[in-house]
PDB file of C-alpha atoms and ligand atoms in Angstrom:
ATOM      1  CA  UNK T   1     -40.534-214.149   3.725  1.00  0.00           C
ATOM      2  CA  UNK T   2     -39.497-217.743   3.088  1.00  0.00           C
ATOM      3  CA  UNK T   3     -40.317-219.623   6.291  1.00  0.00           C
ATOM      4  CA  UNK T   4     -37.951-222.444   5.314  1.00  0.00           C
ATOM      5  CA  UNK T   5     -34.464-222.402   6.803  1.00  0.00           C
ATOM      6  CA  UNK T   6     -31.646-221.478   4.401  1.00  0.00           C
ATOM      7  CA  UNK T   7     -30.072-224.324   2.471  1.00  0.00           C
ATOM      8  CA  UNK T   8     -26.264-224.412   2.575  1.00  0.00           C
ATOM      9  CA  UNK T   9     -24.808-223.702  -0.847  1.00  0.00           C
ATOM     10  CA  UNK T  10     -21.139-224.303  -0.120  1.00  0.00           C
ATOM     11  CA  UNK T  11     -19.169-225.508   2.875  1.00  0.00           C
ATOM     12  CA  UNK T  12     -15.664-224.403   3.828  1.00  0.00           C
ATOM     13  CA  UNK T  13     -12.787-226.871   4.207  1.00  0.00           C
ATOM     14  CA  UNK T  14     -13.333-227.374   7.964  1.00  0.00           C
ATOM     15  CA  UNK T  15     -17.120-227.203   7.871  1.00  0.00           C
ATOM     16  CA  UNK T  16     -19.508-230.104   8.211  1.00  0.00           C
ATOM     17  CA  UNK T  17     -23.244-230.249   8.850  1.00  0.00           C
ATOM     18  CA  UNK T  18     -24.017-232.230  11.981  1.00  0.00           C
ATOM     19  CA  UNK T  19     -27.369-233.983  12.002  1.00  0.00           C
ATOM     20  CA  UNK T  20     -28.289-235.646  15.311  1.00  0.00           C
ATOM     21  CA  UNK T  21     -30.518-238.674  14.723  1.00  0.00           C
ATOM     22  CA  UNK T  22     -33.416-238.682  17.178  1.00  0.00           C
ATOM     23  CA  UNK T  23     -33.621-242.473  16.833  1.00  0.00           C
ATOM     24  CA  UNK T  24     -31.156-242.504  19.742  1.00  0.00           C
ATOM     25  CA  UNK T  25     -33.043-239.868  21.763  1.00  0.00           C
ATOM     26  CA  UNK T  26     -35.419-240.667  24.609  1.00  0.00           C
ATOM     27  CA  UNK T  27     -38.842-240.834  22.942  1.00  0.00           C
ATOM     28  CA  UNK T  28     -40.522-240.254  26.306  1.00  0.00           C
ATOM     29  CA  UNK T  29     -39.062-236.729  26.361  1.00  0.00           C
ATOM     30  CA  UNK T  30     -38.280-236.075  22.724  1.00  0.00           C
ATOM     31  CA  UNK T  31     -38.929-232.325  22.856  1.00  0.00           C
ATOM     32  CA  UNK T  32     -36.440-231.939  25.714  1.00  0.00           C
ATOM     33  CA  UNK T  33     -33.817-234.042  23.953  1.00  0.00           C
ATOM     34  CA  UNK T  34     -34.180-231.939  20.803  1.00  0.00           C
ATOM     35  CA  UNK T  35     -33.812-228.785  22.899  1.00  0.00           C
ATOM     36  CA  UNK T  36     -30.526-230.149  24.277  1.00  0.00           C
ATOM     37  CA  UNK T  37     -28.970-230.468  20.801  1.00  0.00           C
ATOM     38  CA  UNK T  38     -30.738-227.499  19.189  1.00  0.00           C
ATOM     39  CA  UNK T  39     -28.017-224.879  19.857  1.00  0.00           C
ATOM     40  CA  UNK T  40     -25.284-226.996  18.253  1.00  0.00           C
ATOM     41  CA  UNK T  41     -27.073-229.071  15.613  1.00  0.00           C
ATOM     42  CA  UNK T  42     -27.375-228.056  11.970  1.00  0.00           C
ATOM     43  CA  UNK T  43     -30.329-230.303  11.126  1.00  0.00           C
ATOM     44  CA  UNK T  44     -32.527-232.680  13.109  1.00  0.00           C
ATOM     45  CA  UNK T  45     -32.483-236.131  11.474  1.00  0.00           C
ATOM     46  CA  UNK T  46     -35.711-238.123  11.731  1.00  0.00           C
ATOM     47  CA  UNK T  47     -35.627-241.847  10.893  1.00  0.00           C
ATOM     48  CA  UNK T  48     -38.916-243.228   9.629  1.00  0.00           C
ATOM     49  CA  UNK T  49     -39.067-247.047   9.449  1.00  0.00           C
ATOM     50  CA  UNK T  50     -42.003-249.161   8.344  1.00  0.00           C
ATOM     51  CA  UNK T  51     -41.070-252.713   9.342  1.00  0.00           C
ATOM     52  CA  UNK T  52     -41.046-253.689   5.656  1.00  0.00           C
ATOM     53  CA  UNK T  53     -38.230-251.844   3.924  1.00  0.00           C
ATOM     54  CA  UNK T  54     -36.221-252.314   7.123  1.00  0.00           C
ATOM     55  CA  UNK T  55     -36.892-254.821   9.889  1.00  0.00           C
ATOM     56  CA  UNK T  56     -37.604-252.124  12.466  1.00  0.00           C
ATOM     57  CA  UNK T  57     -40.564-249.766  13.077  1.00  0.00           C
ATOM     58  CA  UNK T  58     -39.907-246.273  14.427  1.00  0.00           C
ATOM     59  CA  UNK T  59     -42.052-243.163  14.027  1.00  0.00           C
ATOM     60  CA  UNK T  60     -44.249-241.402  11.472  1.00  0.00           C
ATOM     61  CA  UNK T  61     -45.989-238.187  10.476  1.00  0.00           C
ATOM     62  CA  UNK T  62     -47.546-237.333  13.882  1.00  0.00           C
ATOM     63  CA  UNK T  63     -44.100-237.169  15.459  1.00  0.00           C
ATOM     64  CA  UNK T  64     -42.736-234.941  12.680  1.00  0.00           C
ATOM     65  CA  UNK T  65     -45.750-232.673  13.150  1.00  0.00           C
ATOM     66  CA  UNK T  66     -45.240-232.607  16.924  1.00  0.00           C
ATOM     67  CA  UNK T  67     -41.548-231.715  16.834  1.00  0.00           C
ATOM     68  CA  UNK T  68     -41.849-229.142  14.038  1.00  0.00           C
ATOM     69  CA  UNK T  69     -42.695-226.253  16.412  1.00  0.00           C
ATOM     70  CA  UNK T  70     -40.052-227.408  18.908  1.00  0.00           C
ATOM     71  CA  UNK T  71     -37.043-226.575  16.715  1.00  0.00           C
ATOM     72  CA  UNK T  72     -35.899-223.910  14.285  1.00  0.00           C
ATOM     73  CA  UNK T  73     -33.514-226.356  12.645  1.00  0.00           C
ATOM     74  CA  UNK T  74     -34.392-227.995   9.347  1.00  0.00           C
ATOM     75  CA  UNK T  75     -36.098-231.380   9.757  1.00  0.00           C
ATOM     76  CA  UNK T  76     -34.143-233.927   7.731  1.00  0.00           C
ATOM     77  CA  UNK T  77     -36.579-236.805   7.300  1.00  0.00           C
ATOM     78  CA  UNK T  78     -35.099-240.130   6.185  1.00  0.00           C
ATOM     79  CA  UNK T  79     -37.807-242.420   4.831  1.00  0.00           C
ATOM     80  CA  UNK T  80     -36.842-246.078   5.186  1.00  0.00           C
ATOM     81  CA  UNK T  81     -40.178-247.243   3.834  1.00  0.00           C
ATOM     82  CA  UNK T  82     -41.470-249.065   0.773  1.00  0.00           C
ATOM     83  CA  UNK T  83     -43.454-247.030  -1.787  1.00  0.00           C
ATOM     84  CA  UNK T  84     -42.447-243.695  -0.205  1.00  0.00           C
ATOM     85  CA  UNK T  85     -44.457-241.814  -2.844  1.00  0.00           C
ATOM     86  CA  UNK T  86     -47.583-242.773  -0.884  1.00  0.00           C
ATOM     87  CA  UNK T  87     -46.418-240.686   2.091  1.00  0.00           C
ATOM     88  CA  UNK T  88     -44.379-237.834   0.576  1.00  0.00           C
ATOM     89  CA  UNK T  89     -47.287-235.384   0.635  1.00  0.00           C
ATOM     90  CA  UNK T  90     -48.125-236.190   4.257  1.00  0.00           C
ATOM     91  CA  UNK T  91     -44.532-235.784   5.461  1.00  0.00           C
ATOM     92  CA  UNK T  92     -44.197-232.508   3.582  1.00  0.00           C
ATOM     93  CA  UNK T  93     -47.405-231.259   5.198  1.00  0.00           C
ATOM     94  CA  UNK T  94     -46.144-232.411   8.605  1.00  0.00           C
ATOM     95  CA  UNK T  95     -43.147-230.086   8.275  1.00  0.00           C
ATOM     96  CA  UNK T  96     -40.209-231.905   6.673  1.00  0.00           C
ATOM     97  CA  UNK T  97     -37.617-229.560   5.089  1.00  0.00           C
ATOM     98  CA  UNK T  98     -35.706-232.367   3.393  1.00  0.00           C
ATOM     99  CA  UNK T  99     -37.247-235.691   2.427  1.00  0.00           C
ATOM    100  CA  UNK T 100     -34.841-238.489   1.594  1.00  0.00           C
ATOM    101  CA  UNK T 101     -36.115-241.651  -0.092  1.00  0.00           C
ATOM    102  CA  UNK T 102     -34.231-244.849  -0.797  1.00  0.00           C
ATOM    103  CA  UNK T 103     -33.459-245.519  -4.456  1.00  0.00           C
ATOM    104  CA  UNK T 104     -34.054-249.227  -3.775  1.00  0.00           C
ATOM    105  CA  UNK T 105     -37.589-248.495  -2.531  1.00  0.00           C
ATOM    106  CA  UNK T 106     -38.724-246.368  -5.498  1.00  0.00           C
ATOM    107  CA  UNK T 107     -40.152-247.827  -8.666  1.00  0.00           C
ATOM    108  CA  UNK T 108     -40.166-244.372 -10.294  1.00  0.00           C
ATOM    109  CA  UNK T 109     -37.408-242.454  -8.560  1.00  0.00           C
ATOM    110  CA  UNK T 110     -37.436-239.453 -10.900  1.00  0.00           C
ATOM    111  CA  UNK T 111     -41.165-238.981 -10.406  1.00  0.00           C
ATOM    112  CA  UNK T 112     -40.861-239.258  -6.634  1.00  0.00           C
ATOM    113  CA  UNK T 113     -38.129-236.601  -6.542  1.00  0.00           C
ATOM    114  CA  UNK T 114     -40.330-234.278  -8.554  1.00  0.00           C
ATOM    115  CA  UNK T 115     -43.188-234.989  -6.160  1.00  0.00           C
ATOM    116  CA  UNK T 116     -40.987-233.950  -3.216  1.00  0.00           C
ATOM    117  CA  UNK T 117     -39.714-230.778  -4.871  1.00  0.00           C
ATOM    118  CA  UNK T 118     -43.242-229.766  -5.858  1.00  0.00           C
ATOM    119  CA  UNK T 119     -43.774-229.049  -2.149  1.00  0.00           C
ATOM    120  CA  UNK T 120     -40.957-226.491  -2.207  1.00  0.00           C
ATOM    121  CA  UNK T 121     -38.730-228.675  -0.011  1.00  0.00           C
ATOM    122  CA  UNK T 122     -35.414-230.430  -0.704  1.00  0.00           C
ATOM    123  CA  UNK T 123     -35.167-233.923  -2.133  1.00  0.00           C
ATOM    124  CA  UNK T 124     -32.596-236.528  -1.140  1.00  0.00           C
ATOM    125  CA  UNK T 125     -31.833-240.042  -2.337  1.00  0.00           C
ATOM    126  CA  UNK T 126     -30.300-242.649  -0.067  1.00  0.00           C
ATOM    127  CA  UNK T 127     -28.281-245.654  -1.178  1.00  0.00           C
ATOM    128  CA  UNK T 128     -27.741-248.781   0.899  1.00  0.00           C
ATOM    129  CA  UNK T 129     -24.142-249.951   1.333  1.00  0.00           C
ATOM    130  CA  UNK T 130     -24.566-252.551  -1.454  1.00  0.00           C
ATOM    131  CA  UNK T 131     -26.233-250.177  -3.941  1.00  0.00           C
ATOM    132  CA  UNK T 132     -23.876-248.699  -6.561  1.00  0.00           C
ATOM    133  CA  UNK T 133     -23.630-244.967  -7.262  1.00  0.00           C
ATOM    134  CA  UNK T 134     -25.024-245.617 -10.734  1.00  0.00           C
ATOM    135  CA  UNK T 135     -28.464-245.799  -9.066  1.00  0.00           C
ATOM    136  CA  UNK T 136     -28.467-241.983  -8.782  1.00  0.00           C
ATOM    137  CA  UNK T 137     -26.447-241.115 -11.881  1.00  0.00           C
ATOM    138  CA  UNK T 138     -29.471-240.271 -14.027  1.00  0.00           C
ATOM    139  CA  UNK T 139     -31.215-238.108 -11.413  1.00  0.00           C
ATOM    140  CA  UNK T 140     -28.362-235.838 -10.322  1.00  0.00           C
ATOM    141  CA  UNK T 141     -30.237-232.800 -11.651  1.00  0.00           C
ATOM    142  CA  UNK T 142     -33.300-233.701  -9.640  1.00  0.00           C
ATOM    143  CA  UNK T 143     -31.888-234.051  -6.141  1.00  0.00           C
ATOM    144  CA  UNK T 144     -30.371-231.818  -3.452  1.00  0.00           C
ATOM    145  CA  UNK T 145     -28.576-234.480  -1.434  1.00  0.00           C
ATOM    146  CA  UNK T 146     -27.270-238.036  -1.707  1.00  0.00           C
ATOM    147  CA  UNK T 147     -27.266-240.010   1.540  1.00  0.00           C
ATOM    148  CA  UNK T 148     -24.812-242.890   1.589  1.00  0.00           C
ATOM    149  CA  UNK T 149     -25.737-245.430   4.249  1.00  0.00           C
ATOM    150  CA  UNK T 150     -22.643-246.424   6.172  1.00  0.00           C
ATOM    151  CA  UNK T 151     -24.520-249.226   7.953  1.00  0.00           C
ATOM    152  CA  UNK T 152     -27.387-251.388   6.762  1.00  0.00           C
ATOM    153  CA  UNK T 153     -30.460-249.308   7.594  1.00  0.00           C
ATOM    154  CA  UNK T 154     -32.784-250.211  10.428  1.00  0.00           C
ATOM    155  CA  UNK T 155     -30.974-249.696  13.718  1.00  0.00           C
ATOM    156  CA  UNK T 156     -28.789-247.234  15.563  1.00  0.00           C
ATOM    157  CA  UNK T 157     -25.486-248.168  17.128  1.00  0.00           C
ATOM    158  CA  UNK T 158     -24.128-250.409  14.338  1.00  0.00           C
ATOM    159  CA  UNK T 159     -20.554-250.641  13.114  1.00  0.00           C
ATOM    160  CA  UNK T 160     -19.376-248.389  10.286  1.00  0.00           C
ATOM    161  CA  UNK T 161     -18.842-250.226   6.971  1.00  0.00           C
ATOM    162  CA  UNK T 162     -15.267-249.598   5.719  1.00  0.00           C
ATOM    163  CA  UNK T 163     -16.076-249.428   1.980  1.00  0.00           C
ATOM    164  CA  UNK T 164     -17.989-246.145   2.440  1.00  0.00           C
ATOM    165  CA  UNK T 165     -15.065-243.651   2.414  1.00  0.00           C
ATOM    166  CA  UNK T 166     -14.165-244.809  -1.114  1.00  0.00           C
ATOM    167  CA  UNK T 167     -17.801-244.450  -2.145  1.00  0.00           C
ATOM    168  CA  UNK T 168     -17.876-240.874  -0.788  1.00  0.00           C
ATOM    169  CA  UNK T 169     -14.735-240.024  -2.783  1.00  0.00           C
ATOM    170  CA  UNK T 170     -16.193-241.472  -5.977  1.00  0.00           C
ATOM    171  CA  UNK T 171     -19.445-239.572  -5.461  1.00  0.00           C
ATOM    172  CA  UNK T 172     -17.524-236.345  -4.941  1.00  0.00           C
ATOM    173  CA  UNK T 173     -15.640-237.010  -8.195  1.00  0.00           C
ATOM    174  CA  UNK T 174     -18.936-237.641  -9.952  1.00  0.00           C
ATOM    175  CA  UNK T 175     -20.284-234.351  -8.584  1.00  0.00           C
ATOM    176  CA  UNK T 176     -17.236-232.438  -9.799  1.00  0.00           C
ATOM    177  CA  UNK T 177     -17.267-234.110 -13.220  1.00  0.00           C
ATOM    178  CA  UNK T 178     -20.946-233.199 -13.653  1.00  0.00           C
ATOM    179  CA  UNK T 179     -20.536-229.725 -12.123  1.00  0.00           C
ATOM    180  CA  UNK T 180     -23.342-230.309  -9.625  1.00  0.00           C
ATOM    181  CA  UNK T 181     -23.773-228.960  -6.096  1.00  0.00           C
ATOM    182  CA  UNK T 182     -25.803-231.585  -4.211  1.00  0.00           C
ATOM    183  CA  UNK T 183     -24.695-232.364  -0.673  1.00  0.00           C
ATOM    184  CA  UNK T 184     -23.128-235.684   0.325  1.00  0.00           C
ATOM    185  CA  UNK T 185     -24.408-237.116   3.604  1.00  0.00           C
ATOM    186  CA  UNK T 186     -23.515-240.374   5.400  1.00  0.00           C
ATOM    187  CA  UNK T 187     -25.492-242.161   8.097  1.00  0.00           C
ATOM    188  CA  UNK T 188     -24.530-244.862  10.570  1.00  0.00           C
ATOM    189  CA  UNK T 189     -21.574-245.749  12.756  1.00  0.00           C
ATOM    190  CA  UNK T 190     -20.085-242.236  12.640  1.00  0.00           C
ATOM    191  CA  UNK T 191     -18.286-240.603  15.565  1.00  0.00           C
ATOM    192  CA  UNK T 192     -15.056-239.086  16.804  1.00  0.00           C
ATOM    193  CA  UNK T 193     -12.990-241.973  15.412  1.00  0.00           C
ATOM    194  CA  UNK T 194     -13.946-241.463  11.762  1.00  0.00           C
ATOM    195  CA  UNK T 195     -15.623-238.063  11.232  1.00  0.00           C
ATOM    196  CA  UNK T 196     -12.469-236.138  10.258  1.00  0.00           C
ATOM    197  CA  UNK T 197     -11.462-238.890   7.822  1.00  0.00           C
ATOM    198  CA  UNK T 198     -14.937-238.815   6.243  1.00  0.00           C
ATOM    199  CA  UNK T 199     -14.766-235.030   5.887  1.00  0.00           C
ATOM    200  CA  UNK T 200     -11.442-235.374   4.105  1.00  0.00           C
ATOM    201  CA  UNK T 201     -13.089-237.800   1.670  1.00  0.00           C
ATOM    202  CA  UNK T 202     -15.699-235.168   0.775  1.00  0.00           C
ATOM    203  CA  UNK T 203     -18.499-235.621   3.290  1.00  0.00           C
ATOM    204  CA  UNK T 204     -20.733-232.549   3.769  1.00  0.00           C
ATOM    205  CA  UNK T 205     -23.243-233.793   6.336  1.00  0.00           C
ATOM    206  CA  UNK T 206     -22.949-236.483   9.011  1.00  0.00           C
ATOM    207  CA  UNK T 207     -25.882-238.195  10.708  1.00  0.00           C
ATOM    208  CA  UNK T 208     -25.090-239.427  14.208  1.00  0.00           C
ATOM    209  CA  UNK T 209     -27.292-241.063  16.800  1.00  0.00           C
ATOM    210  CA  UNK T 210     -25.335-242.865  19.505  1.00  0.00           C
ATOM    211  CA  UNK T 211     -22.297-240.584  19.286  1.00  0.00           C
ATOM    212  CA  UNK T 212     -24.512-237.658  20.300  1.00  0.00           C
ATOM    213  CA  UNK T 213     -27.478-238.896  22.339  1.00  0.00           C
ATOM    214  CA  UNK T 214     -25.604-241.592  24.280  1.00  0.00           C
ATOM    215  CA  UNK T 215     -23.123-238.962  25.486  1.00  0.00           C
ATOM    216  CA  UNK T 216     -23.687-237.450  28.951  1.00  0.00           C
ATOM    217  CA  UNK T 217     -23.913-233.976  27.378  1.00  0.00           C
ATOM    218  CA  UNK T 218     -25.182-234.178  23.766  1.00  0.00           C
ATOM    219  CA  UNK T 219     -24.432-230.506  23.012  1.00  0.00           C
ATOM    220  CA  UNK T 220     -20.850-230.925  24.206  1.00  0.00           C
ATOM    221  CA  UNK T 221     -20.582-234.105  22.123  1.00  0.00           C
ATOM    222  CA  UNK T 222     -21.472-232.062  19.015  1.00  0.00           C
ATOM    223  CA  UNK T 223     -18.906-229.388  19.901  1.00  0.00           C
ATOM    224  CA  UNK T 224     -16.248-232.108  20.287  1.00  0.00           C
ATOM    225  CA  UNK T 225     -17.244-233.665  16.961  1.00  0.00           C
ATOM    226  CA  UNK T 226     -17.058-230.310  15.198  1.00  0.00           C
ATOM    227  CA  UNK T 227     -13.674-229.540  16.775  1.00  0.00           C
ATOM    228  CA  UNK T 228     -12.180-232.817  15.519  1.00  0.00           C
ATOM    229  CA  UNK T 229     -13.043-231.813  11.930  1.00  0.00           C
ATOM    230  CA  UNK T 230     -12.069-228.158  11.977  1.00  0.00           C
TER     231      UNK T 230
HETATM  232  C1  DX5 K   1     -30.074-246.242  10.712  1.00  0.00           C
HETATM  233  C2  DX5 K   1     -30.520-244.818  10.780  1.00  0.00           C
HETATM  234  C3  DX5 K   1     -29.544-243.894  11.387  1.00  0.00           C
HETATM  235  C4  DX5 K   1     -29.202-244.186  12.818  1.00  0.00           C
HETATM  236  C5  DX5 K   1     -27.732-243.887  12.977  1.00  0.00           C
HETATM  237  O1  DX5 K   1     -30.917-246.976   9.893  1.00  0.00           O
HETATM  238  O2  DX5 K   1     -30.811-244.337   9.472  1.00  0.00           O
HETATM  239  O3  DX5 K   1     -29.927-242.532  11.233  1.00  0.00           O
HETATM  240  O4  DX5 K   1     -29.933-243.444  13.770  1.00  0.00           O
HETATM  241  O5  DX5 K   1     -27.363-244.229  14.269  1.00  0.00           O
HETATM  242  P1  DX5 K   1     -25.854-244.342  14.745  1.00  0.00           P
HETATM  243  O6  DX5 K   1     -25.204-243.026  14.545  1.00  0.00           O
HETATM  244  O7  DX5 K   1     -26.018-244.689  16.189  1.00  0.00           O
HETATM  245  O8  DX5 K   1     -25.197-245.435  13.938  1.00  0.00           O
HETATM  246 ZN1   ZN K   2     -31.104-242.105   9.107  1.00  0.00          ZN
END
């Protein structure tokens, strides 16, 4: 039996994958905070920051390893680190189901995607707001997800950048033109005010930190978010 959770192959018109970002959880009781979102979340999004690729430092492999047995949801690990190829094997061993690297941080992006997939897990590529879609054009066969940053990476609770909906639409067109099936994910500044609009642009998966963990009841916050899309 494949121990890995199933990967969504197609999403219906009102369906969106909701990925709570634990960057906004309480690190002193991370297991409990994950348990609060577990029944409603699709994936658990884990932000790894190295203080070099982004100005902030967050968490690493030991935390991924520690939370792995605390959830049945896929662990969606977003590597905001330089030279991610140095750590891909360790994050895969720690229990990541999806490893997303930044195109801007990879000298040999194609090779790094192959390295991720060799572990039998999914490979994602993230693009900063200023990075054009052409940065992933040549590796569309080698990835399972494209993550469009809708803030500059490094911190939770920032304002959504308004050029991103157009970028999502253009990526969806590129996917259709190439007859590919990778998922389109966005991360940063997403909440009740813009989620339905982003879904209508073609978004498949939304990462949200503050909109979920800053709410008094994070599970209810996810239900409200899902209802505004459906
Ligand atoms: C930012 C991180 C995000 C962050 C999003 O660099 O990649 O995942 O947690 O937080 P919100 O939803 O609060 O903007
Ligand atoms: Zn993230």
